[in-house]
mmCIF file of C-alpha atoms and ligand atoms in Angstrom:
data_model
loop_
_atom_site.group_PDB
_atom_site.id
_atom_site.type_symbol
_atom_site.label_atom_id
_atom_site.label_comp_id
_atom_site.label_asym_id
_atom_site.label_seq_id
_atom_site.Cartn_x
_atom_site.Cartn_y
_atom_site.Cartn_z
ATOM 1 C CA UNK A 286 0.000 0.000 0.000
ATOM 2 C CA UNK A 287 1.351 3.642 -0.568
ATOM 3 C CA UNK A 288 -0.132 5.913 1.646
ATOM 4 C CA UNK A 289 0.134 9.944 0.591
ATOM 5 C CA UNK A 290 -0.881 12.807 3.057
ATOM 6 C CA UNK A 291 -3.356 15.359 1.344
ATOM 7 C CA UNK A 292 -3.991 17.065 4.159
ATOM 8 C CA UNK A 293 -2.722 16.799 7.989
ATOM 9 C CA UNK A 294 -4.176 19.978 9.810
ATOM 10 C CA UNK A 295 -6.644 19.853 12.565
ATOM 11 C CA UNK A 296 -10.206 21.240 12.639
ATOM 12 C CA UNK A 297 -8.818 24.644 10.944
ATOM 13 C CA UNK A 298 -6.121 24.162 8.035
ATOM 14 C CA UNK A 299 -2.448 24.989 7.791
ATOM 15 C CA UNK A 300 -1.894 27.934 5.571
ATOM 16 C CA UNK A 301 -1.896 26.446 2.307
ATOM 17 C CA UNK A 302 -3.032 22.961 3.801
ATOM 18 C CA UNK A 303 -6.143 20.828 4.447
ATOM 19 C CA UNK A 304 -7.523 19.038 7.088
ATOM 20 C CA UNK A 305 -7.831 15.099 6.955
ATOM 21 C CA UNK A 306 -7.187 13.316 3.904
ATOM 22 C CA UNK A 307 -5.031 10.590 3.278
ATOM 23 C CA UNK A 308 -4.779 8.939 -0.341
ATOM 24 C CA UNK A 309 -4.567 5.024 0.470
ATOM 25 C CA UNK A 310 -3.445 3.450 -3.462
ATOM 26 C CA UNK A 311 -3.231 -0.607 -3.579
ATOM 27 C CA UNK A 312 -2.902 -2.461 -7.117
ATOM 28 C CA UNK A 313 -4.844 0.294 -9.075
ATOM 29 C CA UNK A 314 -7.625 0.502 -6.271
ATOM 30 C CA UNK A 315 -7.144 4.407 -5.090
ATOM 31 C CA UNK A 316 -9.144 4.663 -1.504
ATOM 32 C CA UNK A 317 -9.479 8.293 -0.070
ATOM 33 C CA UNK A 318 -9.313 8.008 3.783
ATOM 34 C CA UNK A 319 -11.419 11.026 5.172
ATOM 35 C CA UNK A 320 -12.592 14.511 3.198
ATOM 36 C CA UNK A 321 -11.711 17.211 5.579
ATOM 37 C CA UNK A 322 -11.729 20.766 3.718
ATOM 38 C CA UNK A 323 -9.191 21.531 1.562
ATOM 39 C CA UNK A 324 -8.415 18.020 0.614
ATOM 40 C CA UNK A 325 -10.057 17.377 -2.720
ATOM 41 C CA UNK A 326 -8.204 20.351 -3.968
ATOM 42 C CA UNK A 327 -5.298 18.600 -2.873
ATOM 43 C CA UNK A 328 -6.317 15.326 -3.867
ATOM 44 C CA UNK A 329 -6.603 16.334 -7.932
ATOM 45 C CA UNK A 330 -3.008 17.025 -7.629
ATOM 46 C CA UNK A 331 -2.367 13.921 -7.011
ATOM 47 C CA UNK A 332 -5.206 11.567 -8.742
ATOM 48 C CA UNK A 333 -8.078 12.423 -11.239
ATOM 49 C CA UNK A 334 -11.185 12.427 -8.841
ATOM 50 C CA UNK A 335 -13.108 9.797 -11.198
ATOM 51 C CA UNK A 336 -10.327 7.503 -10.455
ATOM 52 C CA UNK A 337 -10.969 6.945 -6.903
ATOM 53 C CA UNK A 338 -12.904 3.818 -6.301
ATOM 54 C CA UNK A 339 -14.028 4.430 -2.581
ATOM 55 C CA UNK A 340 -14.258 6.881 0.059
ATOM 56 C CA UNK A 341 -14.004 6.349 3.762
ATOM 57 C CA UNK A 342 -14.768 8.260 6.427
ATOM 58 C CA UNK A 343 -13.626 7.612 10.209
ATOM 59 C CA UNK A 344 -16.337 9.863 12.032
ATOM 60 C CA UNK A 345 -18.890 12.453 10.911
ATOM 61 C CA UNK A 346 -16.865 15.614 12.028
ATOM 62 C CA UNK A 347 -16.507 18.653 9.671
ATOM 63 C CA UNK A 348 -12.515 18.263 9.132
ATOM 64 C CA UNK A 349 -12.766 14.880 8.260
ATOM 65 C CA UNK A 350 -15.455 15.131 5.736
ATOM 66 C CA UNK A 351 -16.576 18.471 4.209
ATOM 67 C CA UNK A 352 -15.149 18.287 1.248
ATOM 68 C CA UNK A 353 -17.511 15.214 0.009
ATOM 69 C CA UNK A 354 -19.936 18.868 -0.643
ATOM 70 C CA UNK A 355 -17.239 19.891 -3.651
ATOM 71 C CA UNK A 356 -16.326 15.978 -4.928
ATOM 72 C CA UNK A 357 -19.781 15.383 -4.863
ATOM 73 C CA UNK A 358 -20.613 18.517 -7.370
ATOM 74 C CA UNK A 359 -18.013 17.722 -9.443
ATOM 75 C CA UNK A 360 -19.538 14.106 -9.719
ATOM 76 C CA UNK A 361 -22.771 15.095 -10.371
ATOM 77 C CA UNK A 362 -22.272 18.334 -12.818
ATOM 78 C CA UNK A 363 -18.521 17.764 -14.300
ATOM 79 C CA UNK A 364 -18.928 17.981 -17.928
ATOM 80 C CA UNK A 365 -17.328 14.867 -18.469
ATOM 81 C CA UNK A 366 -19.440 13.232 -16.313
ATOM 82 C CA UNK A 367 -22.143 14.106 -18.457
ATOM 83 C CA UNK A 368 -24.329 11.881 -20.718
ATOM 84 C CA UNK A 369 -24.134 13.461 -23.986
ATOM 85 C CA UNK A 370 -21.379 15.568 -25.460
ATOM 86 C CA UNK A 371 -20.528 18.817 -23.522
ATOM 87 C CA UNK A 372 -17.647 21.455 -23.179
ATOM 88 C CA UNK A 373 -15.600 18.958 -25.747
ATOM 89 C CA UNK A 374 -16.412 16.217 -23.467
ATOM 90 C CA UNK A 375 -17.727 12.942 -26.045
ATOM 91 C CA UNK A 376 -19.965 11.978 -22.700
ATOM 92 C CA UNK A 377 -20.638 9.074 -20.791
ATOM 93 C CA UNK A 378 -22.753 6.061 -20.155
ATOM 94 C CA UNK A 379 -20.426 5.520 -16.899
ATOM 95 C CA UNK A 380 -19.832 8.572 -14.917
ATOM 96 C CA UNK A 381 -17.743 7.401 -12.087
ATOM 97 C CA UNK A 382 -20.094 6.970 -8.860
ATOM 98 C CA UNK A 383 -17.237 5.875 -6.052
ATOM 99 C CA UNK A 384 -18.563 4.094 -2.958
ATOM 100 C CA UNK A 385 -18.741 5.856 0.162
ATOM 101 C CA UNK A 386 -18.061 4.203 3.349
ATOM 102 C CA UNK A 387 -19.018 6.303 6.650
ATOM 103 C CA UNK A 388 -20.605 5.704 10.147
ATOM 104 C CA UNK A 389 -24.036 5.266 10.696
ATOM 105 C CA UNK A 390 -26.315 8.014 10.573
ATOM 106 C CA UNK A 391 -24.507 9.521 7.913
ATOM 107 C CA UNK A 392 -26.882 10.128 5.197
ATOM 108 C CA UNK A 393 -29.190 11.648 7.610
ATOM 109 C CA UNK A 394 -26.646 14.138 8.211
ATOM 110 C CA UNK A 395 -25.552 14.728 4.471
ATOM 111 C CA UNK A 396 -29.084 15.334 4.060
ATOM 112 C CA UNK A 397 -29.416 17.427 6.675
ATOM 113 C CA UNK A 398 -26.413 19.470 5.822
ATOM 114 C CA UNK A 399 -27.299 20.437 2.226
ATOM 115 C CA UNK A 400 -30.876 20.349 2.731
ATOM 116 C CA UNK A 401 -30.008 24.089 4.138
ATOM 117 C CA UNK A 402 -29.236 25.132 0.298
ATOM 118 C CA UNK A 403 -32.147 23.067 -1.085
ATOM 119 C CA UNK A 404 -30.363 20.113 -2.244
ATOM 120 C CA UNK A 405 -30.804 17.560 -0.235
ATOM 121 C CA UNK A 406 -29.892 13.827 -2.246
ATOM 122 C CA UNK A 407 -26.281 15.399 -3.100
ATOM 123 C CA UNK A 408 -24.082 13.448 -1.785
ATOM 124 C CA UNK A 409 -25.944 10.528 -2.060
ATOM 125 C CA UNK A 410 -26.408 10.820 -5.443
ATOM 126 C CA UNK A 411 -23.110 11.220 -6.154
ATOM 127 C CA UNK A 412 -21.792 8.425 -4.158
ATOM 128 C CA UNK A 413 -22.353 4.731 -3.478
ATOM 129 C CA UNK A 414 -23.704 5.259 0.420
ATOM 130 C CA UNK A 415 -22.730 2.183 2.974
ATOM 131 C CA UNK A 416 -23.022 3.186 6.238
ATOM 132 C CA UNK A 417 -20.898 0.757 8.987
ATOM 133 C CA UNK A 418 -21.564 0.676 11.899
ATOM 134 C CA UNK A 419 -19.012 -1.062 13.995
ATOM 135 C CA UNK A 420 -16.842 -3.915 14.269
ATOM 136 C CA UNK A 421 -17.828 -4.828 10.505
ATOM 137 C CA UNK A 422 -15.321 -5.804 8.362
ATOM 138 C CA UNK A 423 -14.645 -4.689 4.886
ATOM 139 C CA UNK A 424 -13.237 -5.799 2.078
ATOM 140 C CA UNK A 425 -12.336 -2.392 -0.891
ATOM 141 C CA UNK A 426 -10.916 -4.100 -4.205
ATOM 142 C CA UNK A 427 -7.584 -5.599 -3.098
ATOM 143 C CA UNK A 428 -7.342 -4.029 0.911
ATOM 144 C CA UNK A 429 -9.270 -5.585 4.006
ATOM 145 C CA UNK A 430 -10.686 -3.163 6.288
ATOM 146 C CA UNK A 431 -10.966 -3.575 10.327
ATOM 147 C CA UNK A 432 -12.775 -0.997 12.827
ATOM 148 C CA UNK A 433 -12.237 -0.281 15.736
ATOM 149 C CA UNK A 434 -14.514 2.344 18.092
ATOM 150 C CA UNK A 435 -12.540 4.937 20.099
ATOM 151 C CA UNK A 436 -13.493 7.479 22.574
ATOM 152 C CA UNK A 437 -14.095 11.251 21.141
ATOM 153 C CA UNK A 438 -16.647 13.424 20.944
ATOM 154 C CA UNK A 439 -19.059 11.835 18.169
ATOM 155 C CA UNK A 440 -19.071 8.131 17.369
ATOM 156 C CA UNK A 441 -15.524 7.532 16.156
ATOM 157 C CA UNK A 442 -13.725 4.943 14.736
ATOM 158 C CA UNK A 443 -10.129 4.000 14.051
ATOM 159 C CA UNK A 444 -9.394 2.079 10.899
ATOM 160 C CA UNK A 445 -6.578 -0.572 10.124
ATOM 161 C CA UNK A 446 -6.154 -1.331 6.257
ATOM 162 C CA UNK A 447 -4.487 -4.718 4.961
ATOM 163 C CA UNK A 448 -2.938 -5.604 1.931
ATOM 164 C CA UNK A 449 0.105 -7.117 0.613
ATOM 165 C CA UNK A 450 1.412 -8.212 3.935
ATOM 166 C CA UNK A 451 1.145 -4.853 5.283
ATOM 167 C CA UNK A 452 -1.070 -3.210 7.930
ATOM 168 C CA UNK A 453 -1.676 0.475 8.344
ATOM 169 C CA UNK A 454 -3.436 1.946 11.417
ATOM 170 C CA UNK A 455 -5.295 4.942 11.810
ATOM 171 C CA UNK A 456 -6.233 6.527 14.851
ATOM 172 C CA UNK A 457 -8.787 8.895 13.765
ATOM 173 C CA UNK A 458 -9.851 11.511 16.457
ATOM 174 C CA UNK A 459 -9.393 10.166 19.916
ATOM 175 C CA UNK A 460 -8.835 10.683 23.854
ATOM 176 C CA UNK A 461 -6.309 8.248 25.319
ATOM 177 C CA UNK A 462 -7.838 4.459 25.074
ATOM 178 C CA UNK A 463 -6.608 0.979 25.797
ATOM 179 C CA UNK A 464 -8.794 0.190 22.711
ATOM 180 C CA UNK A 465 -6.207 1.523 19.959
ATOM 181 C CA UNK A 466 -3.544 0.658 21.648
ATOM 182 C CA UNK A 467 -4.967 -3.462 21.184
ATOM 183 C CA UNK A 468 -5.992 -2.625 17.616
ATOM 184 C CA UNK A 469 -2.620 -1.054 16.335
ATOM 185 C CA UNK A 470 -0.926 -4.030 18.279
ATOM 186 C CA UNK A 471 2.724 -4.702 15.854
ATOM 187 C CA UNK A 472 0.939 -2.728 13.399
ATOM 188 C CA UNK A 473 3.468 -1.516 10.651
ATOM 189 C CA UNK A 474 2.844 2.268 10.143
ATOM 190 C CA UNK A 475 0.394 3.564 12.911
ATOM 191 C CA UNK A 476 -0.813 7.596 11.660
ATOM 192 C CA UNK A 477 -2.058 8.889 15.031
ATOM 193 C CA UNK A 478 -3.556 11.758 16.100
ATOM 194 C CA UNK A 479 -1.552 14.331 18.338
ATOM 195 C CA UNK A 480 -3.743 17.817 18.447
ATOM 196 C CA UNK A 481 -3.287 19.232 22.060
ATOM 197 C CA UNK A 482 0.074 20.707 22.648
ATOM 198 C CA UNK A 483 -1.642 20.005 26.352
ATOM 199 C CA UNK A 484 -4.613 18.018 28.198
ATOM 200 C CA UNK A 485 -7.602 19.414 27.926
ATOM 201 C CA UNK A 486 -8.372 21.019 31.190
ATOM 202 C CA UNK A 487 -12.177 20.999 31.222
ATOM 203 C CA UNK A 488 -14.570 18.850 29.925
ATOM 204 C CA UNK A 489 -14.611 15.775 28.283
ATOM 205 C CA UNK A 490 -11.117 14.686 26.832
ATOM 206 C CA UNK A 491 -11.142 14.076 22.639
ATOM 207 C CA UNK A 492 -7.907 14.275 21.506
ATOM 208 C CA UNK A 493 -3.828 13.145 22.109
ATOM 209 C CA UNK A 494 -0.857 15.202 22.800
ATOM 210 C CA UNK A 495 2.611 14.182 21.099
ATOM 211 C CA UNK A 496 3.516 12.065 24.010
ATOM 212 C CA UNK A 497 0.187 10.026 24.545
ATOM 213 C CA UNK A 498 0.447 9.396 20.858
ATOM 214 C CA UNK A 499 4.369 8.098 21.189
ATOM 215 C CA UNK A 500 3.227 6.322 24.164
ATOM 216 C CA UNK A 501 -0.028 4.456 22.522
ATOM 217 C CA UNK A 502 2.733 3.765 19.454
ATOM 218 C CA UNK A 503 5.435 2.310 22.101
ATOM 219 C CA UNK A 504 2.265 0.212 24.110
ATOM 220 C CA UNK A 505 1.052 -1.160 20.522
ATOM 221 C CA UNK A 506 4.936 -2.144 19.830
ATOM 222 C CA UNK A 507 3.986 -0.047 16.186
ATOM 223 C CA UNK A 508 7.168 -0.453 13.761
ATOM 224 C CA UNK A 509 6.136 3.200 12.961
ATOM 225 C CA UNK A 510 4.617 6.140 14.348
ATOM 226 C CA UNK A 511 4.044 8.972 12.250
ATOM 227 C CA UNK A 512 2.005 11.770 14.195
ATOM 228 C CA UNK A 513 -0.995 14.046 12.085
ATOM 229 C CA UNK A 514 -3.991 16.260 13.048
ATOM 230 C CA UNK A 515 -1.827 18.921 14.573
ATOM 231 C CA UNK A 516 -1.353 22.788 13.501
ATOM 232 C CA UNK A 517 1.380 24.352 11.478
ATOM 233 C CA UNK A 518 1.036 26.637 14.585
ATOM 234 C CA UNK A 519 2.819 23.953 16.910
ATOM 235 C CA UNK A 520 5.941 23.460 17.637
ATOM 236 C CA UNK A 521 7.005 20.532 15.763
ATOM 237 C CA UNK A 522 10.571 20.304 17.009
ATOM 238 C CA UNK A 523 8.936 20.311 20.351
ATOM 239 C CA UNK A 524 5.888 17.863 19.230
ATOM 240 C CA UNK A 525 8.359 15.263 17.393
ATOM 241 C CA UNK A 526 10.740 15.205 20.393
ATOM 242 C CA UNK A 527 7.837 14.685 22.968
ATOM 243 C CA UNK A 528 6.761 11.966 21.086
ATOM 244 C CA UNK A 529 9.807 10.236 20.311
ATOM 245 C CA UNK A 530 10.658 10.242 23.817
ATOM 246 C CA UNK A 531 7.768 8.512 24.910
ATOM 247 C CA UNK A 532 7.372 5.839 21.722
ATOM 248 C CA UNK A 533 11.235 4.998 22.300
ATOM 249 C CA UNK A 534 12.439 5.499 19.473
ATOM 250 C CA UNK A 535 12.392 8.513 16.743
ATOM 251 C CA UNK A 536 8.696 9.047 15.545
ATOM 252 C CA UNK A 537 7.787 11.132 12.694
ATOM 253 C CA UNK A 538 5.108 14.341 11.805
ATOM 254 C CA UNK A 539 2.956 13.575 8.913
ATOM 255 C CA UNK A 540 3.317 16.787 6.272
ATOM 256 C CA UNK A 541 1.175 17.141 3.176
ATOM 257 C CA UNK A 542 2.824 15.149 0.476
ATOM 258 C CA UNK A 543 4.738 12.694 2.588
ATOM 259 C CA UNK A 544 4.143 9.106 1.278
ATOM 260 C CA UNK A 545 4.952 6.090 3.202
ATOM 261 C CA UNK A 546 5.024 2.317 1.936
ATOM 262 C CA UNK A 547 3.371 -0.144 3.632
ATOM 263 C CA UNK A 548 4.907 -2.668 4.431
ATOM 264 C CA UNK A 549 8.515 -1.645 3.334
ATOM 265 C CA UNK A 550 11.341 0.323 4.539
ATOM 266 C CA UNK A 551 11.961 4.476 4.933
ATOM 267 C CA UNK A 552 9.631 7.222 2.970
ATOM 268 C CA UNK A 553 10.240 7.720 -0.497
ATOM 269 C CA UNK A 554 8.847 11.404 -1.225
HETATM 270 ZN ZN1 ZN B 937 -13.096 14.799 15.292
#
């Protein structure tokens, strides 16, 4: 599996960046893991959109998803996506119509969300809706997919893909949990969350700092920890050293454009 960062940011992009969106490409099957804003502009620099065979989305939170509004236009009113010839398009009896994989409940809230501007079947007529809804397991074209519910502040899952010997984790969003730290167990390349450059001090907890994340990558025993979903306005000499310290050894920051290899050695950029 090659895995390409579109977009790393939290819940409000890096200048120039995009929130969640990682391009997941197996034997010619291209999987986009989460939509956060930003990210299909992004993604088209890397793959033409009517290439992607599936979407799939870890929890229903704005940064991991809003940008299934613009994919879904251009599905739905591209030119080329059109049945008869248009804007020197020769038209199509097989506009692309990816799958969409996301937790439960999400076409009601699609439907809610663009309802608002009076259109409410957008998204899922542009997409192949399967809502999951748990432990299911998945199989997408050549990868197996595993989930497995963490703690945050909507029903969240993290997500482990498998193919060609390999296994890549995701944490999604998530407080600390014994949960990920089972799922990610010897997992080749865990991506994991680090957003606080501190605990939150009130309220419920949602999110890691760079040293739970190191630490839930040292518990797991994780080959690789590379650390996403923080702001171009952290430290990152200060968030990669935190981290490393507590997974043991050196872990890494995620930055739009990095690509990894899973399984297989170093990044090749
Ligand atoms: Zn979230």
């Amino acid at each position: 599996m090659r895995i390409t960062v579109l977009g790393k940011s939290p819940a409000w992009q890096d200048a120039g960046g995009a929130c969640s969106g990682y391009l997941v490409e197996e034997e010619g099957f291209t999987l986009l893991l989460d939509c956060g804003n930003g990210v299909f502009s992004k993604l088209r620099h890397r793959v033409d959109y009517v290439d992607v065979d599936a979407v799939l989305i870890s929890h229903l939170h704005a940064d991991h998803l809003l940008d299934l509004i613009p994919f879904s236009y251009a599905l739905r009113y591209a030119p080329r996506q059109q049945p008869v010839a248009v804007g020197g398009w020769p038209g199509t009896s097989r506009p692309a119509h990816p799958q969409l994989i996301a937790p439960k409940g999400a076409g009601e809230m699609f439907r809610h969300l663009t309802q608002c501007w009076g259109d409410e079947e957008l998204v899922e007529s542009a997409f192949r809706l399967h809502e999951y809804d748990g432990p299911d397991e998945l199989t997408l074209g050549p990868i197996g997919v595993r989930f497995c519910e963490v703690p945050h502040y909507t029903r969240t899952f993290a997500v482990e893909l498998r193919a060609g010997g390999g296994r890549f984790t995701y944490s999604a969003d998530c407080s600390p949990n014994e949960g990920l730290v089972s799922f990610a167990r010897e997992t080749d390349l865990l991506l994991i969350e680090a957003t606080l450059p501190r605990p939150e001090r009130t309220g419920k907890r949602g999110h890691l700092t760079p040293a739970e994340a190191g630490e839930h990558g040292r518990r797991a025993e994780a080959r690789r920890v590379v650390l996403t979903h923080f702001s171009d306005e952290l430290d990152s000499d200060w968030a990669q050293s935190e981290a490393s310290e507590a997974f043991g050894r050196p872990a890494e920051l995620a930055y739009e454009g990095a690509i990894y290899e899973v399984p297989g050695h170093g990044r090749c950029d």
